[in-house]
CSV table of C-alpha atoms in Angstrom, one decimal:
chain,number,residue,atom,x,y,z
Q,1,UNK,CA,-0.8,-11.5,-0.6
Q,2,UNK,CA,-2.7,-8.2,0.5
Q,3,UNK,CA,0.0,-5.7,1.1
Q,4,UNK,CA,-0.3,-2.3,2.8
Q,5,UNK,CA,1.8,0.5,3.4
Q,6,UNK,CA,2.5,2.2,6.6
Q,7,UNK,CA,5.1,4.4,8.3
Q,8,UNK,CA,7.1,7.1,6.4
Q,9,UNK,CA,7.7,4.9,2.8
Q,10,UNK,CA,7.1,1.2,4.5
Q,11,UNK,CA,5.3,-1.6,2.8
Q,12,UNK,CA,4.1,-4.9,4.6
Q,13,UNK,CA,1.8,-8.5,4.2
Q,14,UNK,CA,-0.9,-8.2,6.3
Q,15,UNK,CA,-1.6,-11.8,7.6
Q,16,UNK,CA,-4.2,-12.3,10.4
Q,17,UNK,CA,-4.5,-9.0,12.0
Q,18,UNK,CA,-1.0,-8.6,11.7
Q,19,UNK,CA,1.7,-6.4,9.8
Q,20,UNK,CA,4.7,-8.1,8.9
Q,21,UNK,CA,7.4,-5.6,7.1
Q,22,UNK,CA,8.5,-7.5,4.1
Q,23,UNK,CA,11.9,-5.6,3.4
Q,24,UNK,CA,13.0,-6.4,7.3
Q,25,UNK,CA,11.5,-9.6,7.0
Q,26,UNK,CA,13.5,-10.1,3.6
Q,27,UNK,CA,16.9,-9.1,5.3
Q,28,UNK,CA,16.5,-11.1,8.8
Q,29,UNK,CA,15.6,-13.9,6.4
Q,30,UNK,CA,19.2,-13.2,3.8
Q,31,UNK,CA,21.0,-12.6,7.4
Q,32,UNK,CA,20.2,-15.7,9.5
Q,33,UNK,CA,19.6,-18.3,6.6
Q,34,UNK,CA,21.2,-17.1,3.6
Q,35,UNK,CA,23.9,-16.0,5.4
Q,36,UNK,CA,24.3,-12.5,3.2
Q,37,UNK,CA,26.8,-10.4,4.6
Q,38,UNK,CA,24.8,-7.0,3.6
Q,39,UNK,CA,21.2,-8.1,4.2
Q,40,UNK,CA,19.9,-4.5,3.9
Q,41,UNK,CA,21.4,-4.2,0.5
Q,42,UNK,CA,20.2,-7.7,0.0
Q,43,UNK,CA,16.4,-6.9,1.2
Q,44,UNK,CA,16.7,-3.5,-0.9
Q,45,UNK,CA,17.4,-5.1,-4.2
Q,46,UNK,CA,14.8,-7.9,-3.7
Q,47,UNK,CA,12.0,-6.4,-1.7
Q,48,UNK,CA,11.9,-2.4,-1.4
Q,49,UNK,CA,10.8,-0.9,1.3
Q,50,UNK,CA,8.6,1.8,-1.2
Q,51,UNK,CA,5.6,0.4,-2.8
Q,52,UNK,CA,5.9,1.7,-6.2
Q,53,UNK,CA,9.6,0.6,-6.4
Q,54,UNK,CA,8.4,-3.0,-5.0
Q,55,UNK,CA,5.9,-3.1,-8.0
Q,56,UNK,CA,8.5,-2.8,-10.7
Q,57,UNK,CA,10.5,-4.9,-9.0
Q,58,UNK,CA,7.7,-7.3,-10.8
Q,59,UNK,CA,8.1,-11.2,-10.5
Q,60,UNK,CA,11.5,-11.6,-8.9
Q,61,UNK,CA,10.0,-9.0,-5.8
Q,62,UNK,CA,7.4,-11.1,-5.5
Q,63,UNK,CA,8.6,-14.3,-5.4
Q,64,UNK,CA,11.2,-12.3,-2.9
Q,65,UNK,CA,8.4,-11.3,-0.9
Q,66,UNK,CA,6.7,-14.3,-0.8
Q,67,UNK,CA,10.0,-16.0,0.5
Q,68,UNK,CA,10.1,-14.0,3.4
Q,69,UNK,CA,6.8,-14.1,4.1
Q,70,UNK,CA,7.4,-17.8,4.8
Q,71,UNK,CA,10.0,-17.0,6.7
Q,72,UNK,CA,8.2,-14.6,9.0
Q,73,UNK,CA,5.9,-16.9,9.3
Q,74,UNK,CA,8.3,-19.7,10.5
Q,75,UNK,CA,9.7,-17.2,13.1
Q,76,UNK,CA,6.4,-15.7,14.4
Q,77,UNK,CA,5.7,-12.6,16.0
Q,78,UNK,CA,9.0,-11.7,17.2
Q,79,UNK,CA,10.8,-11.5,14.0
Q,80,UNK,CA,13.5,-8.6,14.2
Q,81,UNK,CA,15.7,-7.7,11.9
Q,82,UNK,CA,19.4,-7.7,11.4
Q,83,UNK,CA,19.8,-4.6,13.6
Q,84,UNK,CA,16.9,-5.6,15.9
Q,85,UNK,CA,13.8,-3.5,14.6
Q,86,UNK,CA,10.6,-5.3,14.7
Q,87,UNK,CA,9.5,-6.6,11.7
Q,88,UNK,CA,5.6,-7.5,13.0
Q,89,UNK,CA,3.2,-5.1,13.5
Q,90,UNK,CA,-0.4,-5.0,15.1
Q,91,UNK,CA,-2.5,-3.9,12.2
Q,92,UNK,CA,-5.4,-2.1,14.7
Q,93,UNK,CA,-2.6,-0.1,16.2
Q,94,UNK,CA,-0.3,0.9,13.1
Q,95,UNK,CA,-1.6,3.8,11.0
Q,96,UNK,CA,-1.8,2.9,7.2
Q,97,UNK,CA,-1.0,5.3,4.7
Q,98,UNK,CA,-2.6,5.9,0.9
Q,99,UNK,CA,-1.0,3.1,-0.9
Q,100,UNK,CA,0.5,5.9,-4.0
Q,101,UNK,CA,1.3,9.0,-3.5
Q,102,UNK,CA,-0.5,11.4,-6.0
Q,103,UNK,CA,0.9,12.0,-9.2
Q,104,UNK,CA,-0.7,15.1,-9.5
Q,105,UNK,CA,-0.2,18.6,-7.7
Q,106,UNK,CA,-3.0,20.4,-8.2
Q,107,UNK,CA,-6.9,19.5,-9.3
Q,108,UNK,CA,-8.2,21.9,-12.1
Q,109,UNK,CA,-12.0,21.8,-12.5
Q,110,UNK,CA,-13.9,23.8,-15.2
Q,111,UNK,CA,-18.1,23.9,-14.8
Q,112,UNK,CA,-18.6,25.3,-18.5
Q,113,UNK,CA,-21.2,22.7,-18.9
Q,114,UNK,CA,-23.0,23.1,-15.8
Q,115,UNK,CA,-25.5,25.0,-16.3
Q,116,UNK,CA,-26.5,22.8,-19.4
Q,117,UNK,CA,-26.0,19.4,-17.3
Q,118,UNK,CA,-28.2,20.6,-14.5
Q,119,UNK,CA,-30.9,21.7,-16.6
Q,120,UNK,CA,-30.5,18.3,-18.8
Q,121,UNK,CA,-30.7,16.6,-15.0
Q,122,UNK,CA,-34.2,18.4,-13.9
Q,123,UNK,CA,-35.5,17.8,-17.3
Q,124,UNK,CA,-34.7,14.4,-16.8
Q,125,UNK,CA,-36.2,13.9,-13.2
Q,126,UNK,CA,-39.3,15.8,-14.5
Q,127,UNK,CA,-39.7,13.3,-17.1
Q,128,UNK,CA,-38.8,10.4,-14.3
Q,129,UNK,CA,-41.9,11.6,-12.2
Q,130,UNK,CA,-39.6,12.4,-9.4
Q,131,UNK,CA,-41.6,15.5,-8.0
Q,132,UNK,CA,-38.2,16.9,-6.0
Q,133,UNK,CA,-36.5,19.2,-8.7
Q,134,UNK,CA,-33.0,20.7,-8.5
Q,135,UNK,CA,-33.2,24.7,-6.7
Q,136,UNK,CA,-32.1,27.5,-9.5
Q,137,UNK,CA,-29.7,29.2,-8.4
């Protein structure tokens, strides 16, 4: 299953060209065939909207996911879900998003070796033949 993540913290399968949003697809499917009287809470438990919260979910989300994937699948393009949101997406048209957001606030670089490291790397094309050597500066 190739999964992507779109919208504001939304995960889906993507499955010939097409999005289908696995915790709507999870609730229409504990809604209309399991006959779950909180299909939301359902969906939330079993398949999680957010991507990192879907992965430690581990093998019980996946097997979830997989579940109503088949169902999505069974229902076709017009899947809703409980409430009537659509469920299926056209992948050309729906913006993706980074699949993790970064763990890390700010990027802290140090060059105390680069002076050594470029003259290491000319030394190392001179010796190469390459007739191109990196400008001083």
């Amino acid at each position: 299953m190739k999964i992507a993540k779109y919208g504001p913290d939304r995960i889906a399968a993507v499955v010939d060209q097409k999005l289908i949003d696995l915790n709507i697809a999870c609730a229409s499917h504990a809604a209309h065939r399991l006959g779950s009287l909180r299909p939301y809470a359902h969906a939330g438990a079993l398949v999680p909207a957010d991507l990192l919260e879907f992965i430690k979910a581990g093998k019980a989300g996946l097997d979830a996911a997989y579940a109503a994937l088949d169902y999505a699948k069974s229902e076709g393009d017009g899947l809703r879900g409980p409430g009537g949101e659509l469920a299926v997406f056209d992948l050309g048209s729906t913006p993706l998003r980074a699949p993790l957001p970064s763990r890390a606030s700010k990027l802290i670089c140090m060059g105390r070796n680069f002076g050594k490291h470029a003259a290491n790397a000319q030394a190392a094309r001179a010796a190469s033949g390459v007739k191109e050597q990196v400008p001083e500066s």
